[in-house]
Short mmCIF file of C-alpha atoms and ligand atoms in Angstrom, two decimals:
data_model
loop_
_atom_site.label_atom_id
_atom_site.label_comp_id
_atom_site.label_asym_id
_atom_site.label_seq_id
_atom_site.Cartn_x
_atom_site.Cartn_y
_atom_site.Cartn_z
CA MET A 184 2.87 -21.19 -9.90
CA LYS A 185 6.38 -20.31 -8.71
CA VAL A 186 7.25 -18.26 -5.63
CA ILE A 187 10.48 -16.92 -4.15
CA LEU A 188 11.58 -18.36 -0.81
CA ASN A 189 14.88 -17.15 0.63
CA GLY A 190 16.30 -16.22 -2.75
CA GLN A 191 15.23 -19.42 -4.54
CA LEU A 192 12.53 -19.80 -7.15
CA VAL A 193 10.42 -22.79 -6.07
CA GLU A 194 7.00 -24.34 -6.75
CA ARG A 195 4.38 -22.80 -4.41
CA SER A 196 3.37 -26.20 -2.99
CA GLU A 197 7.00 -26.81 -1.98
CA ALA A 198 7.50 -23.46 -0.24
CA LYS A 199 7.14 -24.21 3.49
CA VAL A 200 8.00 -22.17 6.56
CA ASP A 201 8.50 -23.24 10.17
CA ILE A 202 5.62 -22.98 12.70
CA GLU A 203 8.19 -21.39 15.02
CA ASP A 204 8.60 -18.48 12.57
CA ARG A 205 8.24 -15.12 14.32
CA GLY A 206 6.18 -13.77 11.42
CA TYR A 207 3.59 -16.46 12.16
CA GLN A 208 3.67 -16.14 15.96
CA PHE A 209 4.18 -12.40 16.48
CA GLY A 210 3.50 -10.79 13.11
CA ASP A 211 7.17 -9.85 13.54
CA GLY A 212 8.09 -8.67 10.07
CA ILE A 213 7.35 -6.28 7.25
CA TYR A 214 6.05 -6.46 3.70
CA GLU A 215 5.77 -4.59 0.43
CA GLY A 216 3.43 -4.66 -2.56
CA PHE A 217 4.78 -3.97 -6.05
CA ARG A 218 2.53 -3.14 -9.03
CA ILE A 219 3.43 -4.83 -12.31
CA TYR A 220 2.24 -3.40 -15.64
CA GLN A 221 2.95 -5.56 -18.70
CA GLY A 222 5.85 -7.16 -16.84
CA CYS A 223 7.35 -3.82 -15.71
CA ILE A 224 7.76 -3.17 -11.98
CA PHE A 225 6.31 0.33 -11.56
CA THR A 226 8.25 2.66 -9.20
CA PHE A 227 10.50 -0.21 -8.07
CA ASP A 228 13.09 2.08 -6.45
CA GLN A 229 10.55 3.84 -4.23
CA HIS A 230 9.02 0.54 -3.09
CA ILE A 231 12.35 -1.12 -2.37
CA ASP A 232 13.52 1.97 -0.46
CA ARG A 233 10.35 1.86 1.66
CA LEU A 234 10.92 -1.86 2.34
CA PHE A 235 14.43 -1.11 3.62
CA ASP A 236 13.08 1.83 5.66
CA SER A 237 10.42 -0.42 7.27
CA ALA A 238 13.10 -3.03 8.01
CA GLU A 239 15.32 -0.45 9.67
CA LEU A 240 12.42 0.82 11.79
CA ILE A 241 11.94 -2.68 13.26
CA ASP A 242 15.70 -3.33 13.61
CA LEU A 243 15.74 -6.05 10.94
CA ALA A 244 18.66 -6.46 8.52
CA ILE A 245 17.56 -7.59 5.05
CA PRO A 246 20.09 -10.21 3.90
CA TYR A 247 19.98 -9.12 0.22
CA THR A 248 20.89 -5.98 -1.68
CA LYS A 249 18.25 -3.97 -3.51
CA GLU A 250 19.77 -5.15 -6.82
CA GLU A 251 19.56 -8.81 -5.74
CA LEU A 252 15.91 -8.35 -4.82
CA LYS A 253 15.19 -6.73 -8.19
CA ASP A 254 16.76 -9.75 -9.91
CA GLN A 255 14.62 -12.12 -7.81
CA LEU A 256 11.40 -10.26 -8.61
CA THR A 257 12.30 -10.17 -12.30
CA GLU A 258 12.91 -13.93 -12.20
CA LEU A 259 9.48 -14.43 -10.59
CA ILE A 260 7.75 -12.28 -13.22
CA THR A 261 9.39 -14.29 -15.99
CA ALA A 262 8.70 -17.69 -14.41
CA ASN A 263 5.00 -16.90 -13.88
CA GLN A 264 4.68 -14.98 -17.16
CA LEU A 265 3.18 -12.10 -15.20
CA GLY A 266 1.74 -9.32 -17.35
CA ASP A 267 -0.50 -7.07 -15.22
CA GLY A 268 -0.48 -7.97 -11.55
CA MET A 269 1.23 -7.49 -8.26
CA ILE A 270 4.05 -8.99 -6.25
CA TYR A 271 3.59 -9.46 -2.53
CA LEU A 272 6.93 -9.66 -0.70
CA GLN A 273 7.33 -10.22 3.02
CA ILE A 274 10.26 -10.62 5.37
CA SER A 275 9.83 -12.07 8.83
CA ARG A 276 12.37 -12.20 11.61
CA GLY A 277 12.61 -15.96 11.10
CA THR A 278 12.59 -19.02 13.34
CA GLN A 279 13.37 -18.76 17.02
CA MET A 280 12.83 -21.34 19.78
CA PRO A 281 11.53 -21.29 22.39
CA ARG A 282 9.01 -18.50 21.68
CA ASN A 283 10.33 -15.32 23.23
CA HIS A 284 9.36 -11.68 22.83
CA VAL A 285 13.06 -10.79 22.87
CA TYR A 286 14.46 -11.45 19.41
CA SER A 287 17.88 -12.95 18.89
CA PRO A 288 20.59 -11.55 16.57
CA ASP A 289 21.16 -15.16 15.41
CA ASN A 290 17.82 -15.33 13.62
CA HIS A 291 17.82 -15.65 9.84
CA PRO A 292 15.10 -13.48 8.29
CA VAL A 293 12.72 -15.42 6.04
CA LEU A 294 11.83 -13.75 2.75
CA MET A 295 9.04 -14.84 0.46
CA ALA A 296 7.44 -13.33 -2.61
CA THR A 297 4.34 -14.36 -4.55
CA SER A 298 2.82 -12.98 -7.74
CA ILE A 299 -0.87 -12.37 -8.36
CA ALA A 300 -2.28 -11.67 -11.83
CA ALA A 301 -4.62 -8.66 -11.77
CA PRO A 302 -5.74 -6.38 -14.60
CA ARG A 303 -6.33 -2.65 -13.99
CA ASP A 304 -9.85 -2.30 -12.53
CA LEU A 305 -11.10 0.19 -15.10
CA ALA A 306 -14.73 -0.16 -13.98
CA ALA A 307 -13.85 0.88 -10.41
CA PHE A 308 -11.59 3.74 -11.58
CA GLU A 309 -14.57 5.20 -13.48
CA LYS A 310 -17.56 4.22 -11.38
CA GLY A 311 -15.95 4.66 -7.96
CA LEU A 312 -16.38 2.91 -4.64
CA THR A 313 -18.54 3.19 -1.55
CA ALA A 314 -17.00 3.70 1.88
CA ILE A 315 -17.87 3.81 5.55
CA THR A 316 -16.01 5.74 8.22
CA ALA A 317 -14.47 3.75 11.07
CA VAL A 318 -12.41 4.54 14.15
CA ASP A 319 -8.67 4.28 13.54
CA ASP A 320 -7.63 2.23 16.57
CA ARG A 321 -4.31 1.07 15.17
CA TRP A 322 -0.96 1.61 16.88
CA LEU A 323 1.21 4.73 16.53
CA HIS A 324 3.71 3.34 14.00
CA CYS A 325 1.45 3.21 10.94
CA ASN A 326 4.39 4.45 8.82
CA ILE A 327 5.87 0.93 9.06
CA LYS A 328 4.45 -1.55 6.53
CA SER A 329 4.19 -4.14 9.28
CA LEU A 330 2.77 -7.67 9.10
CA ASN A 331 0.54 -6.75 12.06
CA LEU A 332 -2.63 -5.88 10.15
CA LEU A 333 -5.41 -6.78 12.58
CA GLY A 334 -6.59 -3.17 12.91
CA ASN A 335 -6.70 -2.87 9.12
CA VAL A 336 -8.34 -6.30 8.70
CA LEU A 337 -11.08 -5.52 11.24
CA ALA A 338 -11.78 -2.11 9.68
CA LYS A 339 -12.03 -3.59 6.17
CA ASN A 340 -14.41 -6.27 7.44
CA GLN A 341 -16.53 -3.65 9.18
CA ALA A 342 -16.88 -2.06 5.72
CA ALA A 343 -17.64 -5.40 4.06
CA LYS A 344 -20.35 -6.22 6.64
CA ALA A 345 -21.92 -2.82 5.96
CA GLY A 346 -21.92 -3.61 2.23
CA ALA A 347 -19.25 -0.99 1.49
CA ASP A 348 -15.98 -1.32 -0.41
CA GLU A 349 -13.57 0.46 1.93
CA ALA A 350 -13.23 1.94 5.43
CA ILE A 351 -11.98 5.52 5.81
CA LEU A 352 -10.33 5.77 9.23
CA TYR A 353 -10.38 8.61 11.75
CA ARG A 354 -8.56 9.13 15.07
CA ASP A 355 -11.28 11.55 16.17
CA GLU A 356 -13.92 13.52 14.28
CA ASP A 357 -11.41 16.28 13.46
CA HIS A 358 -8.77 13.87 12.23
CA VAL A 359 -9.18 11.56 9.23
CA THR A 360 -6.04 9.50 8.55
CA GLU A 361 -6.21 6.96 5.68
CA CYS A 362 -8.04 3.75 4.66
CA SER A 363 -7.55 0.09 5.59
CA HIS A 364 -5.03 -0.44 2.77
CA SER A 365 -5.04 2.77 0.80
CA ASN A 366 -4.57 6.52 1.32
CA VAL A 367 -7.39 9.04 1.05
CA PHE A 368 -7.50 12.46 -0.66
CA ILE A 369 -10.22 15.10 -0.72
CA VAL A 370 -10.71 17.94 -3.20
CA LYS A 371 -12.23 21.26 -2.10
CA ASN A 372 -12.38 24.31 -4.38
CA ASN A 373 -9.76 22.72 -6.69
CA THR A 374 -7.30 22.16 -3.82
CA LEU A 375 -6.04 18.63 -3.24
CA ILE A 376 -5.89 17.78 0.48
CA THR A 377 -4.36 14.72 2.13
CA HIS A 378 -2.99 13.72 5.53
CA PRO A 379 0.69 14.59 6.07
CA ALA A 380 3.21 11.74 5.90
CA ASN A 381 3.86 11.00 9.56
CA ASN A 382 3.55 8.07 11.99
CA LEU A 383 -0.27 7.97 11.65
CA ILE A 384 -0.39 6.87 8.00
CA LEU A 385 1.46 4.54 5.67
CA ASN A 386 3.01 6.91 3.14
CA GLY A 387 1.81 5.23 -0.05
CA ILE A 388 4.09 5.27 -3.08
CA THR A 389 0.94 5.93 -5.13
CA ARG A 390 0.15 8.85 -2.77
CA GLN A 391 3.65 10.25 -3.37
CA THR A 392 3.39 9.78 -7.15
CA ILE A 393 0.01 11.56 -7.23
CA LEU A 394 1.39 14.47 -5.18
CA LYS A 395 4.41 14.72 -7.50
CA LEU A 396 2.17 14.73 -10.60
CA ALA A 397 -0.22 17.25 -9.03
CA LYS A 398 2.68 19.58 -8.24
CA GLU A 399 4.13 19.26 -11.76
CA ASN A 400 0.73 20.16 -13.16
CA LYS A 401 0.25 23.19 -10.88
CA VAL A 402 -2.57 21.69 -8.81
CA ALA A 403 -2.87 23.37 -5.37
CA ILE A 404 -1.90 20.92 -2.63
CA GLU A 405 -2.35 20.93 1.14
CA GLU A 406 -0.80 18.13 3.19
CA ARG A 407 -2.73 18.60 6.41
CA VAL A 408 -5.19 16.95 8.76
CA PHE A 409 -8.86 17.26 7.77
CA SER A 410 -12.09 16.45 9.59
CA LEU A 411 -14.99 14.04 8.98
CA THR A 412 -17.13 17.07 8.07
CA GLU A 413 -14.61 18.22 5.47
CA LEU A 414 -14.48 14.66 4.13
CA LYS A 415 -18.23 14.40 3.65
CA GLN A 416 -18.59 17.95 2.29
CA ALA A 417 -15.70 17.59 -0.16
CA ASP A 418 -16.25 18.20 -3.88
CA GLU A 419 -14.39 14.94 -4.62
CA VAL A 420 -12.91 12.10 -2.58
CA PHE A 421 -10.57 9.43 -3.92
CA ILE A 422 -8.34 6.70 -2.55
CA SER A 423 -4.91 5.63 -3.79
CA SER A 424 -2.85 2.46 -3.66
CA ILE A 425 -0.88 0.35 -6.13
CA MET A 426 -4.10 -1.43 -7.16
CA ALA A 427 -6.54 1.50 -6.79
CA GLU A 428 -4.41 4.13 -8.63
CA VAL A 429 -6.87 7.08 -8.39
CA THR A 430 -10.21 5.50 -7.46
CA PRO A 431 -13.08 7.88 -6.61
CA VAL A 432 -15.30 7.39 -3.56
CA THR A 433 -18.88 8.28 -4.45
CA THR A 434 -20.71 7.66 -1.15
CA ILE A 435 -19.53 7.68 2.47
CA ASP A 436 -21.77 6.27 5.22
CA GLY A 437 -24.54 6.30 2.61
CA GLU A 438 -24.15 10.04 1.90
CA MET A 439 -23.37 11.13 -1.64
CA ILE A 440 -20.04 12.90 -2.22
CA GLY A 441 -20.09 15.85 -4.63
CA THR A 442 -22.23 14.97 -7.62
CA GLY A 443 -21.95 11.23 -6.95
CA VAL A 444 -19.76 10.52 -9.95
CA ARG A 445 -16.00 10.72 -10.58
CA GLY A 446 -14.98 14.38 -10.33
CA PRO A 447 -12.88 16.41 -12.78
CA LEU A 448 -9.68 16.52 -10.70
CA SER A 449 -9.84 12.77 -9.97
CA THR A 450 -10.21 12.17 -13.72
CA GLU A 451 -7.31 14.51 -14.52
CA LEU A 452 -4.99 12.95 -11.92
CA GLU A 453 -5.75 9.43 -13.21
CA GLN A 454 -4.78 10.63 -16.70
CA TYR A 455 -1.45 11.98 -15.38
CA PHE A 456 -0.96 8.69 -13.55
CA ILE A 457 -1.50 6.65 -16.72
CA ALA A 458 0.95 8.90 -18.60
CA GLU A 459 3.53 8.35 -15.80
CA ILE A 460 3.17 4.55 -16.05
CA GLU A 461 3.51 4.68 -19.82
CA LYS A 462 6.55 6.96 -19.66
CA THR A 463 8.48 5.18 -16.89
CA CYS A 464 7.67 1.64 -18.09
CA GLY A 465 7.91 2.47 -21.80
CA ILE A 466 4.55 0.82 -22.51
CA GLN A 467 1.12 1.72 -23.89
CA LEU A 468 -1.84 1.00 -21.60
C1 PLP B 616 0.25 -0.27 1.41
C2 PLP B 616 -0.69 0.68 2.09
C3 PLP B 616 -1.14 1.88 1.48
C4 PLP B 616 -0.88 2.22 0.02
O1 PLP B 616 0.46 2.26 -0.35
P1 PLP B 616 0.89 2.11 -1.88
O2 PLP B 616 2.37 2.10 -1.84
O3 PLP B 616 0.36 3.30 -2.60
O4 PLP B 616 0.27 0.85 -2.38
C5 PLP B 616 -1.89 2.76 2.23
N1 PLP B 616 -2.24 2.48 3.50
C6 PLP B 616 -1.88 1.34 4.11
C7 PLP B 616 -2.32 1.08 5.50
C8 PLP B 616 -1.10 0.41 3.42
O5 PLP B 616 -0.74 -0.74 4.02
#
């Protein structure tokens, strides 16, 4: 298995980073996840733009151009013969000694990328997931895809301990935000509702693609805050992420959502999503 480390394709076992790396000590860095379908990087431009946006928000200069990064990811896909899967890419602020909260302009950012083979989870897309609700106690810069994921990790493990697949987060009972690593949508009376893109959620590329497809297909959309009551009384609930696409949520805190099976709008949006992948990647799923 090959990985990318600082622009070079190397064997995973040879890719080492320094224990004085700020990513390791402070979680000082950012990351991105790219979805690969049959070797094609889906919505590459949107993901690479978000990576550069996250970098700018933490005052980190990425030492490669977007084109150079595309070439590196393409090299990785070829080397690992990746068909369906994902690429995880992270950039930390690099090595600095002695440990100091104040970062130095002399640091060299450390970039790494790994590939993970993963087919589309058709069973989950059809059958749906279970979720719990959990307090969103993360910081106020959730729009940055930061390496600091403890809030997300703890929420996801709270779900796992409760025997559920995902945690739907809320700031207070009138304010549902997103999930531990996905966005959440509700459907009420054929209107698609999701949290606005601000500092309290990570604006998923999948979220943006779904909203674009919904708009093109004349689905009514409201980007607004909704409550826990609206969530549980919704006709349909689904989550979105590069891996989840449009995955329905059938129970929340043990309560059935809608009819307990994937709803008509969730089904329709997943069909538009598949068509978008096929069109932009020039493939047949
Ligand atoms: C990455 C992420 C998402 C989903 O974003 P996609 O670009 O659609 O994969 C949603 N929420 C959080 C907290 C995330 O980290």
